[in-house]
Amino acid sequence: MNAEDILGYARRTGMFWSAAEIYGGSAGIYDYGHTGATLKRNFESLWLSYFVERNQNYFLIDGSTLLPEKPLIASGHAERFNDILIGCKKCKSYYRADMLLSELGIEIHEGAAPSEVDETVRSNSLRCPKCNGEFGPSRAFNMMIDVSLGPEKSDRGYLRPETAQSAFLNFYREFNSLRQKLPLGLAIIGRAYRNEISPRQGLYRLRELIQAELQIFFDEKNWEPDISDYAGDEMSVVTYPKGQQERVKAKDLLELGYPGFYVYHMALIHRFYVDVLGIPEEKFRFYEKGGDDKAFYNKVHMDIELDIQSWGGFKEVGGLHYRGDYDLSSHSRGSSKSFKVKSGGREFYPNVLELSFGVDRNIWAQIDILYSNEGRQVLSLKPYMAPYAAAVFPLQHDEAIEKEAESIFSGISGKFRSFMDFSGSIGKRYARMDEIGTPFCITVDYETVDNSSDNYGTVTVRSRDSREQKRVRVSDLERFLSDALKPEF
RNA sequence: GCAGGUGUAGUGUAGUCUGGUCUAGCACGAGAGCCUUCCAAGCUUUCAACCCGGGUUCGAAUCCCGGCACCUGCACCA
């Protein structure tokens, strides 16, 4: 399926669509509908229980999406997001002023204003390297979305460009509140904002996006998660600078020199995608970034990539970044407070390992990879991911059957997200549930309500993928569902 | 932001070049009813669209202008 097909599917089935679409919408801003919002929530809770809640040292926090200017100056975002763009009047090519000038061997101080860039261009009589055309006036382009605060709108703030900053800003308080133990993991699931120039391809490049991030603060010299269970796990990795995709075992990565804690989390992430979400092995890989592609503060930087047909191949859906002590040291400088910690007779800035996931991209990826419209239309989500856990159908229009169906629905609907439908043929109702990935359809038939039948008090439960049915006692339904919906980890 | 393309019911489309027969067709879909003892069946019936604004014309889905949005490429993507 291409991106258009997925958007059509998503609109039709209540997954997501352009925000404010009745006014024509706006690129890079999406709303989730009744199925999409639940799918997203399921992904978030699964992520939370898998990566965060299973570890006694990791905790969920929440942070404001609106931040004052200062922390974002300290983090480097204000400066680095403030590129100056300069465009050729003739061929309309745009350049980043700092890159253009340094290529031409002209020095200009960092943070130069557009007027200074224009003056430099004028005094050096610079022209477009492509067509020798004249440059128009340069202008600042800020990837962050700024807001003005206060009655005079005099205080500048920004919508946070990544959730990570909220974790760094709150490290000090949480570290003390949690009695100064390392490692300490702070997880945030929330929204972030970037003024992307050209948001496209559905949920790939968004101006408002949802991130699920876990920032783990640790002592670089003293963190060795037990990797023995994972040593033999084999996964696809493109290492830098080799640039070739290979199958590598976790223990081999250790020998290649990647830190143990890094490899441990690679294996954890790999299992999350393949075992827990059901992504086929060959559609998952790590892609190591180096050189200019790597953020300067990262010591090791791997993108988590999935092979997504509608996006034309392997695309980034998350990242595993060893950020060193960049974050706490820069906020120490920025705030004039020390975030060094004392441990083992040493005083140091905790290092940070960041697990970062784009929630929207992961939702799209699951639809892309797990939806099939060849023959039957089925979304093969893991049962615990599906927007509805179960649907309850009366086989036919019949008073006793419908009454029993309603009673079953009210019995399970508070515990499992459930759906009920009385209309149309049974096959059509099954098909509708297949399309949005409902793993189980519970059908009340004549035997259910016939006390002379051997099957009295039982219903048929149809599995989405096999279409097979088995009879389950109504009184066992709750246990059946809770077993079947248990996440696989 | 630049260039090109596109914009018709919930979805996918026909019609646009060559203005009228378009009271906008089709398929899927959705609703109501009938039928039906398990996989999008059938029958009856209903619902629903020309992106927005202006202009030309006796007459505009169709031509022109402006806007908005989307798609593709370029540039951008700490």
Short mmCIF file of N, CA and C (backbone and C1' of nucleotides) in Angstrom, two decimals, chain A residues 4 11-12 24-27 80-81 92 94 96 162 194 197-198 200-201 205 297 377 395-397 425-428 430-432 443 445-446 460 462 467 469, chain B residues 1-4 7 10-13 28-42 51-52 67-78:
data_model
loop_
_atom_site.label_atom_id
_atom_site.label_comp_id
_atom_site.label_asym_id
_atom_site.label_seq_id
_atom_site.Cartn_x
_atom_site.Cartn_y
_atom_site.Cartn_z
N GLU A 4 -1.10 7.13 0.35
CA GLU A 4 -2.49 7.53 0.09
C GLU A 4 -3.48 6.45 0.52
N ARG A 11 -8.79 7.09 7.45
CA ARG A 11 -9.98 7.94 7.53
C ARG A 11 -11.24 7.10 7.63
N ARG A 12 -11.26 6.04 6.82
CA ARG A 12 -12.46 5.21 6.73
C ARG A 12 -12.73 4.48 8.02
N GLY A 24 -10.02 22.22 5.44
CA GLY A 24 -8.93 21.96 4.49
C GLY A 24 -7.69 21.37 5.14
N GLY A 25 -7.65 21.41 6.47
CA GLY A 25 -6.53 20.80 7.16
C GLY A 25 -5.26 21.63 7.09
N SER A 26 -4.21 21.05 7.61
CA SER A 26 -2.91 21.72 7.62
C SER A 26 -1.86 20.63 7.72
N ALA A 27 -0.83 20.76 6.90
CA ALA A 27 0.14 19.67 6.83
C ALA A 27 0.82 19.43 8.18
N ARG A 80 20.95 26.16 17.70
CA ARG A 80 21.06 25.22 16.58
C ARG A 80 19.80 25.17 15.74
N PHE A 81 18.70 25.51 16.35
CA PHE A 81 17.47 25.52 15.56
C PHE A 81 17.32 26.83 14.80
N LYS A 92 16.32 30.31 -7.08
CA LYS A 92 15.50 29.98 -5.91
C LYS A 92 16.11 28.89 -5.04
N TYR A 94 18.04 27.48 -1.87
CA TYR A 94 18.26 27.97 -0.52
C TYR A 94 19.48 27.31 0.08
N ARG A 96 21.99 27.15 3.81
CA ARG A 96 22.20 27.59 5.19
C ARG A 96 23.40 28.53 5.16
N GLU A 162 11.40 18.40 21.87
CA GLU A 162 11.53 16.97 22.19
C GLU A 162 11.14 16.80 23.65
N ARG A 194 7.69 20.79 16.21
CA ARG A 194 8.77 21.26 15.36
C ARG A 194 8.17 21.93 14.14
N ILE A 197 9.69 22.30 7.71
CA ILE A 197 9.47 23.08 6.49
C ILE A 197 8.45 22.39 5.60
N SER A 198 8.59 21.10 5.49
CA SER A 198 7.78 20.40 4.51
C SER A 198 7.23 19.10 5.08
N ARG A 200 5.20 15.93 5.38
CA ARG A 200 4.56 15.10 4.36
C ARG A 200 4.49 13.65 4.78
N GLN A 201 3.94 12.85 3.89
CA GLN A 201 3.91 11.40 4.07
C GLN A 201 3.18 10.99 5.34
N ARG A 205 6.51 13.01 8.93
CA ARG A 205 7.11 14.28 9.36
C ARG A 205 5.99 15.18 9.85
N TYR A 297 26.56 15.51 20.12
CA TYR A 297 26.73 15.12 21.52
C TYR A 297 26.62 13.61 21.72
N GLN A 377 -9.51 -8.34 4.11
CA GLN A 377 -8.82 -7.18 4.68
C GLN A 377 -8.67 -7.39 6.17
N LEU A 395 -26.19 -13.87 16.44
CA LEU A 395 -26.11 -14.48 15.11
C LEU A 395 -27.20 -13.93 14.20
N GLN A 396 -28.38 -13.82 14.74
CA GLN A 396 -29.48 -13.32 13.95
C GLN A 396 -30.44 -12.52 14.79
N HIS A 397 -31.34 -11.89 14.07
CA HIS A 397 -32.36 -11.09 14.73
C HIS A 397 -33.30 -12.02 15.49
N SER A 425 -25.44 -8.88 7.92
CA SER A 425 -25.14 -10.30 8.02
C SER A 425 -23.96 -10.51 8.95
N ILE A 426 -23.88 -11.72 9.48
CA ILE A 426 -22.80 -12.02 10.42
C ILE A 426 -21.43 -11.90 9.73
N GLY A 427 -21.38 -12.32 8.48
CA GLY A 427 -20.11 -12.27 7.74
C GLY A 427 -19.61 -10.84 7.59
N LYS A 428 -20.54 -9.96 7.34
CA LYS A 428 -20.16 -8.56 7.17
C LYS A 428 -19.64 -7.98 8.48
N TYR A 430 -18.17 -9.72 10.84
CA TYR A 430 -16.82 -10.26 11.02
C TYR A 430 -15.81 -9.46 10.19
N ALA A 431 -16.18 -9.19 8.94
CA ALA A 431 -15.25 -8.50 8.03
C ALA A 431 -14.89 -7.12 8.57
N ARG A 432 -15.90 -6.44 9.11
CA ARG A 432 -15.61 -5.10 9.64
C ARG A 432 -14.63 -5.17 10.81
N THR A 443 -19.93 -14.78 19.18
CA THR A 443 -21.24 -14.85 18.56
C THR A 443 -22.20 -15.68 19.40
N ASP A 445 -25.48 -17.75 19.44
CA ASP A 445 -26.34 -18.41 18.46
C ASP A 445 -27.51 -19.09 19.16
N TYR A 446 -28.25 -19.90 18.40
CA TYR A 446 -29.45 -20.51 18.96
C TYR A 446 -29.13 -21.50 20.07
N THR A 460 -19.73 -18.98 20.46
CA THR A 460 -18.57 -19.24 19.61
C THR A 460 -17.65 -18.03 19.68
N ARG A 462 -14.57 -16.48 17.59
CA ARG A 462 -13.88 -16.57 16.31
C ARG A 462 -12.57 -15.80 16.38
N ARG A 467 -9.75 -17.45 11.47
CA ARG A 467 -11.20 -17.50 11.27
C ARG A 467 -11.82 -18.74 11.92
N GLN A 469 -13.36 -21.10 14.88
CA GLN A 469 -14.22 -20.81 16.02
C GLN A 469 -14.12 -21.91 17.04
P G B 1 5.12 29.83 2.30
"O5'" G B 1 6.40 29.40 1.49
"C5'" G B 1 7.42 30.36 1.50
"C4'" G B 1 8.55 29.90 0.67
"C3'" G B 1 8.21 29.36 -0.72
"O3'" G B 1 7.94 30.42 -1.62
"C1'" G B 1 9.88 28.02 0.29
P C B 2 7.03 30.20 -2.92
"O5'" C B 2 8.03 29.44 -3.88
"C5'" C B 2 9.12 30.13 -4.48
"C4'" C B 2 9.88 29.19 -5.38
"C3'" C B 2 9.03 28.46 -6.41
"O3'" C B 2 8.80 29.25 -7.56
"C1'" C B 2 10.47 26.91 -5.34
P A B 3 7.46 29.08 -8.40
"O5'" A B 3 7.73 27.68 -9.11
"C5'" A B 3 8.71 27.57 -10.14
"C4'" A B 3 8.77 26.15 -10.65
"C3'" A B 3 7.44 25.53 -11.02
"O3'" A B 3 6.99 25.91 -12.30
"C1'" A B 3 8.66 24.01 -9.71
P G B 4 5.41 25.96 -12.63
"O5'" G B 4 5.03 24.41 -12.70
"C5'" G B 4 5.44 23.63 -13.82
"C4'" G B 4 5.21 22.17 -13.54
"C3'" G B 4 3.76 21.76 -13.29
"O3'" G B 4 3.00 21.63 -14.47
"C1'" G B 4 5.12 20.78 -11.64
P G B 7 -8.32 16.96 -10.36
"O5'" G B 7 -8.68 17.22 -8.84
"C5'" G B 7 -8.86 16.12 -7.94
"C4'" G B 7 -9.08 16.64 -6.54
"C3'" G B 7 -10.45 17.26 -6.29
"O3'" G B 7 -10.94 16.83 -5.02
"C1'" G B 7 -8.75 18.80 -5.70
P G B 10 -18.97 12.95 2.32
"O5'" G B 10 -18.42 11.62 2.99
"C5'" G B 10 -17.62 11.71 4.17
"C4'" G B 10 -17.04 10.35 4.46
"C3'" G B 10 -16.18 9.79 3.34
"O3'" G B 10 -14.84 10.23 3.47
"C1'" G B 10 -17.78 8.18 3.99
P U B 11 -13.94 10.50 2.18
"O5'" U B 11 -13.67 9.03 1.67
"C5'" U B 11 -12.83 8.15 2.41
"C4'" U B 11 -12.66 6.86 1.65
"C3'" U B 11 -12.25 7.03 0.20
"O3'" U B 11 -10.85 7.22 0.05
"C1'" U B 11 -14.05 5.52 0.31
P G B 12 -10.32 8.12 -1.14
"O5'" G B 12 -10.58 7.21 -2.41
"C5'" G B 12 -9.89 5.98 -2.56
"C4'" G B 12 -10.40 5.25 -3.76
"C3'" G B 12 -10.42 6.04 -5.06
"O3'" G B 12 -9.13 6.15 -5.63
"C1'" G B 12 -12.43 4.82 -4.85
P U B 13 -8.85 7.26 -6.75
"O5'" U B 13 -9.81 6.74 -7.91
"C5'" U B 13 -10.27 7.62 -8.90
"C4'" U B 13 -11.43 6.96 -9.60
"C3'" U B 13 -12.05 7.79 -10.72
"O3'" U B 13 -11.34 7.59 -11.93
"C1'" U B 13 -13.75 6.99 -9.29
P C B 28 -21.50 -2.62 -5.50
"O5'" C B 28 -20.61 -2.26 -4.25
"C5'" C B 28 -19.44 -3.01 -3.96
"C4'" C B 28 -18.53 -2.23 -3.06
"C3'" C B 28 -19.09 -1.85 -1.70
"O3'" C B 28 -19.10 -2.91 -0.77
"C1'" C B 28 -17.99 0.01 -2.63
P G B 29 -20.30 -2.99 0.28
"O5'" G B 29 -20.14 -1.63 1.10
"C5'" G B 29 -18.94 -1.34 1.81
"C4'" G B 29 -19.02 0.03 2.40
"C3'" G B 29 -20.19 0.26 3.33
"O3'" G B 29 -19.92 -0.23 4.63
"C1'" G B 29 -20.04 2.07 1.82
P A B 30 -21.08 -0.87 5.47
"O5'" A B 30 -21.92 0.41 5.87
"C5'" A B 30 -21.33 1.42 6.68
"C4'" A B 30 -22.27 2.59 6.79
"C3'" A B 30 -23.69 2.23 7.18
"O3'" A B 30 -23.83 2.03 8.57
"C1'" A B 30 -23.75 3.70 5.35
P G B 31 -24.86 0.99 9.10
"O5'" G B 31 -26.24 1.74 8.86
"C5'" G B 31 -26.52 2.92 9.60
"C4'" G B 31 -27.84 3.49 9.18
"C3'" G B 31 -29.03 2.54 9.23
"O3'" G B 31 -29.51 2.34 10.54
"C1'" G B 31 -29.11 3.82 7.25
P A B 32 -30.17 0.98 10.92
"O5'" A B 32 -31.58 1.06 10.17
"C5'" A B 32 -32.54 2.02 10.57
"C4'" A B 32 -33.78 1.88 9.71
"C3'" A B 32 -34.33 0.47 9.60
"O3'" A B 32 -35.11 0.09 10.72
"C1'" A B 32 -34.23 1.44 7.45
P G B 33 -35.08 -1.43 11.17
"O5'" G B 33 -35.85 -2.17 9.99
"C5'" G B 33 -37.25 -2.00 9.84
"C4'" G B 33 -37.72 -2.58 8.54
"C3'" G B 33 -37.53 -4.08 8.35
"O3'" G B 33 -38.47 -4.83 9.09
"C1'" G B 33 -36.95 -2.97 6.36
P C B 34 -38.10 -6.30 9.54
"O5'" C B 34 -38.14 -7.11 8.16
"C5'" C B 34 -39.37 -7.28 7.46
"C4'" C B 34 -39.13 -7.98 6.15
"C3'" C B 34 -38.48 -9.36 6.25
"O3'" C B 34 -39.42 -10.36 6.60
"C1'" C B 34 -37.44 -8.12 4.54
P C B 35 -38.94 -11.56 7.50
"O5'" C B 35 -37.89 -12.32 6.57
"C5'" C B 35 -38.31 -12.94 5.35
"C4'" C B 35 -37.12 -13.43 4.59
"C3'" C B 35 -36.18 -14.36 5.36
"O3'" C B 35 -36.66 -15.69 5.38
"C1'" C B 35 -34.91 -12.71 4.24
P U B 36 -36.41 -16.53 6.68
"O5'" U B 36 -34.83 -16.66 6.70
"C5'" U B 36 -34.16 -17.47 5.73
"C4'" U B 36 -32.68 -17.30 5.88
"C3'" U B 36 -32.10 -17.68 7.24
"O3'" U B 36 -31.95 -19.08 7.39
"C1'" U B 36 -31.17 -15.63 6.54
P U B 37 -32.29 -19.68 8.82
"O5'" U B 37 -30.85 -20.07 9.35
"C5'" U B 37 -29.84 -19.08 9.49
"C4'" U B 37 -28.79 -19.61 10.42
"C3'" U B 37 -28.14 -20.91 9.96
"O3'" U B 37 -26.79 -20.87 10.40
"C1'" U B 37 -29.15 -21.25 12.05
P C B 38 -25.60 -21.33 9.53
"O5'" C B 38 -24.57 -20.17 9.89
"C5'" C B 38 -24.73 -18.88 9.32
"C4'" C B 38 -23.38 -18.23 9.31
"C3'" C B 38 -22.26 -19.19 8.91
"O3'" C B 38 -21.28 -18.48 8.17
"C1'" C B 38 -21.85 -18.35 11.07
P C B 39 -21.25 -18.73 6.57
"O5'" C B 39 -20.46 -17.47 6.06
"C5'" C B 39 -21.03 -16.16 6.15
"C4'" C B 39 -19.92 -15.16 6.20
"C3'" C B 39 -18.87 -15.34 5.11
"O3'" C B 39 -18.38 -14.06 4.77
"C1'" C B 39 -17.85 -15.41 7.22
P A B 40 -18.78 -13.47 3.29
"O5'" A B 40 -18.79 -11.94 3.71
"C5'" A B 40 -19.82 -11.40 4.51
"C4'" A B 40 -20.10 -10.01 4.00
"C3'" A B 40 -20.41 -9.93 2.50
"O3'" A B 40 -21.30 -8.85 2.32
"C1'" A B 40 -18.54 -8.63 2.97
P A B 41 -22.78 -9.09 2.00
"O5'" A B 41 -22.91 -10.47 1.19
"C5'" A B 41 -22.43 -10.59 -0.13
"C4'" A B 41 -23.25 -11.64 -0.83
"C3'" A B 41 -24.59 -11.15 -1.39
"O3'" A B 41 -24.43 -10.53 -2.65
"C1'" A B 41 -24.94 -13.13 -0.16
P G B 42 -25.31 -9.23 -3.02
"O5'" G B 42 -26.77 -9.85 -3.07
"C5'" G B 42 -27.09 -10.85 -4.04
"C4'" G B 42 -28.51 -11.28 -3.84
"C3'" G B 42 -29.52 -10.14 -3.84
"O3'" G B 42 -29.89 -9.77 -5.15
"C1'" G B 42 -29.92 -11.54 -1.98
P C B 51 -14.54 20.65 -6.15
"O5'" C B 51 -14.51 21.34 -4.73
"C5'" C B 51 -14.58 20.57 -3.53
"C4'" C B 51 -14.04 21.37 -2.39
"C3'" C B 51 -14.40 22.85 -2.43
"O3'" C B 51 -15.67 23.08 -1.85
"C1'" C B 51 -12.08 22.62 -2.07
P C B 52 -16.55 24.28 -2.41
"O5'" C B 52 -15.80 25.54 -1.78
"C5'" C B 52 -15.78 25.76 -0.38
"C4'" C B 52 -15.07 27.05 -0.09
"C3'" C B 52 -15.56 28.25 -0.89
"O3'" C B 52 -16.70 28.84 -0.32
"C1'" C B 52 -13.21 28.17 -0.99
P G B 67 -2.78 33.93 -4.81
"O5'" G B 67 -3.73 33.29 -3.70
"C5'" G B 67 -4.02 34.03 -2.52
"C4'" G B 67 -5.10 33.32 -1.72
"C3'" G B 67 -4.70 31.97 -1.15
"O3'" G B 67 -3.93 32.08 0.03
"C1'" G B 67 -6.84 31.82 -2.12
P C B 68 -2.78 31.03 0.30
"O5'" C B 68 -3.63 29.77 0.79
"C5'" C B 68 -4.48 29.88 1.92
"C4'" C B 68 -5.33 28.64 2.04
"C3'" C B 68 -4.58 27.32 1.98
"O3'" C B 68 -3.97 26.99 3.22
"C1'" C B 68 -6.45 27.19 0.57
P A B 69 -2.62 26.15 3.21
"O5'" A B 69 -3.14 24.70 2.83
"C5'" A B 69 -4.02 24.01 3.71
"C4'" A B 69 -4.54 22.78 3.03
"C3'" A B 69 -3.48 21.81 2.54
"O3'" A B 69 -2.98 21.00 3.57
"C1'" A B 69 -5.08 22.14 0.84
P C B 70 -1.47 20.50 3.48
"O5'" C B 70 -1.59 19.28 2.47
"C5'" C B 70 -2.40 18.16 2.77
"C4'" C B 70 -2.62 17.34 1.52
"C3'" C B 70 -1.36 16.84 0.83
"O3'" C B 70 -0.86 15.66 1.44
"C1'" C B 70 -2.79 17.79 -0.78
P C B 71 0.69 15.36 1.31
"O5'" C B 71 0.83 14.87 -0.20
"C5'" C B 71 0.22 13.68 -0.65
"C4'" C B 71 0.51 13.48 -2.12
"C3'" C B 71 1.99 13.53 -2.49
"O3'" C B 71 2.62 12.29 -2.27
"C1'" C B 71 0.76 14.90 -3.97
P U B 72 4.15 12.29 -1.81
"O5'" U B 72 4.92 12.61 -3.17
"C5'" U B 72 4.85 11.72 -4.28
"C4'" U B 72 5.56 12.31 -5.46
"C3'" U B 72 6.94 12.90 -5.17
"O3'" U B 72 7.95 11.91 -5.13
"C1'" U B 72 5.70 14.43 -6.47
P G B 73 9.25 12.18 -4.25
"O5'" G B 73 10.03 13.29 -5.09
"C5'" G B 73 10.65 12.95 -6.33
"C4'" G B 73 11.20 14.19 -6.99
"C3'" G B 73 12.18 15.01 -6.15
"O3'" G B 73 13.48 14.47 -6.16
"C1'" G B 73 10.60 16.45 -7.14
P C B 74 14.44 14.74 -4.93
"O5'" C B 74 14.71 16.32 -5.03
"C5'" C B 74 15.53 16.86 -6.06
"C4'" C B 74 15.60 18.35 -5.93
"C3'" C B 74 16.15 18.87 -4.60
"O3'" C B 74 17.56 18.84 -4.55
"C1'" C B 74 14.21 20.09 -5.20
P A B 75 18.30 18.49 -3.19
"O5'" A B 75 17.97 19.74 -2.29
"C5'" A B 75 18.62 21.01 -2.52
"C4'" A B 75 17.96 22.07 -1.67
"C3'" A B 75 17.97 21.81 -0.17
"O3'" A B 75 19.19 22.18 0.44
"C1'" A B 75 15.81 22.42 -0.84
P C B 76 19.75 21.33 1.66
"O5'" C B 76 18.64 21.52 2.77
"C5'" C B 76 18.47 22.77 3.43
"C4'" C B 76 17.30 22.69 4.38
"C3'" C B 76 17.39 21.61 5.47
"O3'" C B 76 18.18 22.03 6.56
"C1'" C B 76 15.26 21.54 4.48
P C B 77 19.05 20.96 7.34
"O5'" C B 77 17.95 20.02 7.99
"C5'" C B 77 17.18 20.45 9.09
"C4'" C B 77 16.21 19.36 9.49
"C3'" C B 77 16.85 18.03 9.90
"O3'" C B 77 17.27 18.04 11.25
"C1'" C B 77 15.07 17.64 8.39
P A B 78 18.53 17.19 11.74
"O5'" A B 78 19.27 18.10 12.81
"C5'" A B 78 19.97 19.28 12.40
"C4'" A B 78 20.58 19.94 13.62
"C3'" A B 78 21.29 18.96 14.56
"O3'" A B 78 22.65 18.90 14.24
"C1'" A B 78 19.66 20.21 15.73
#
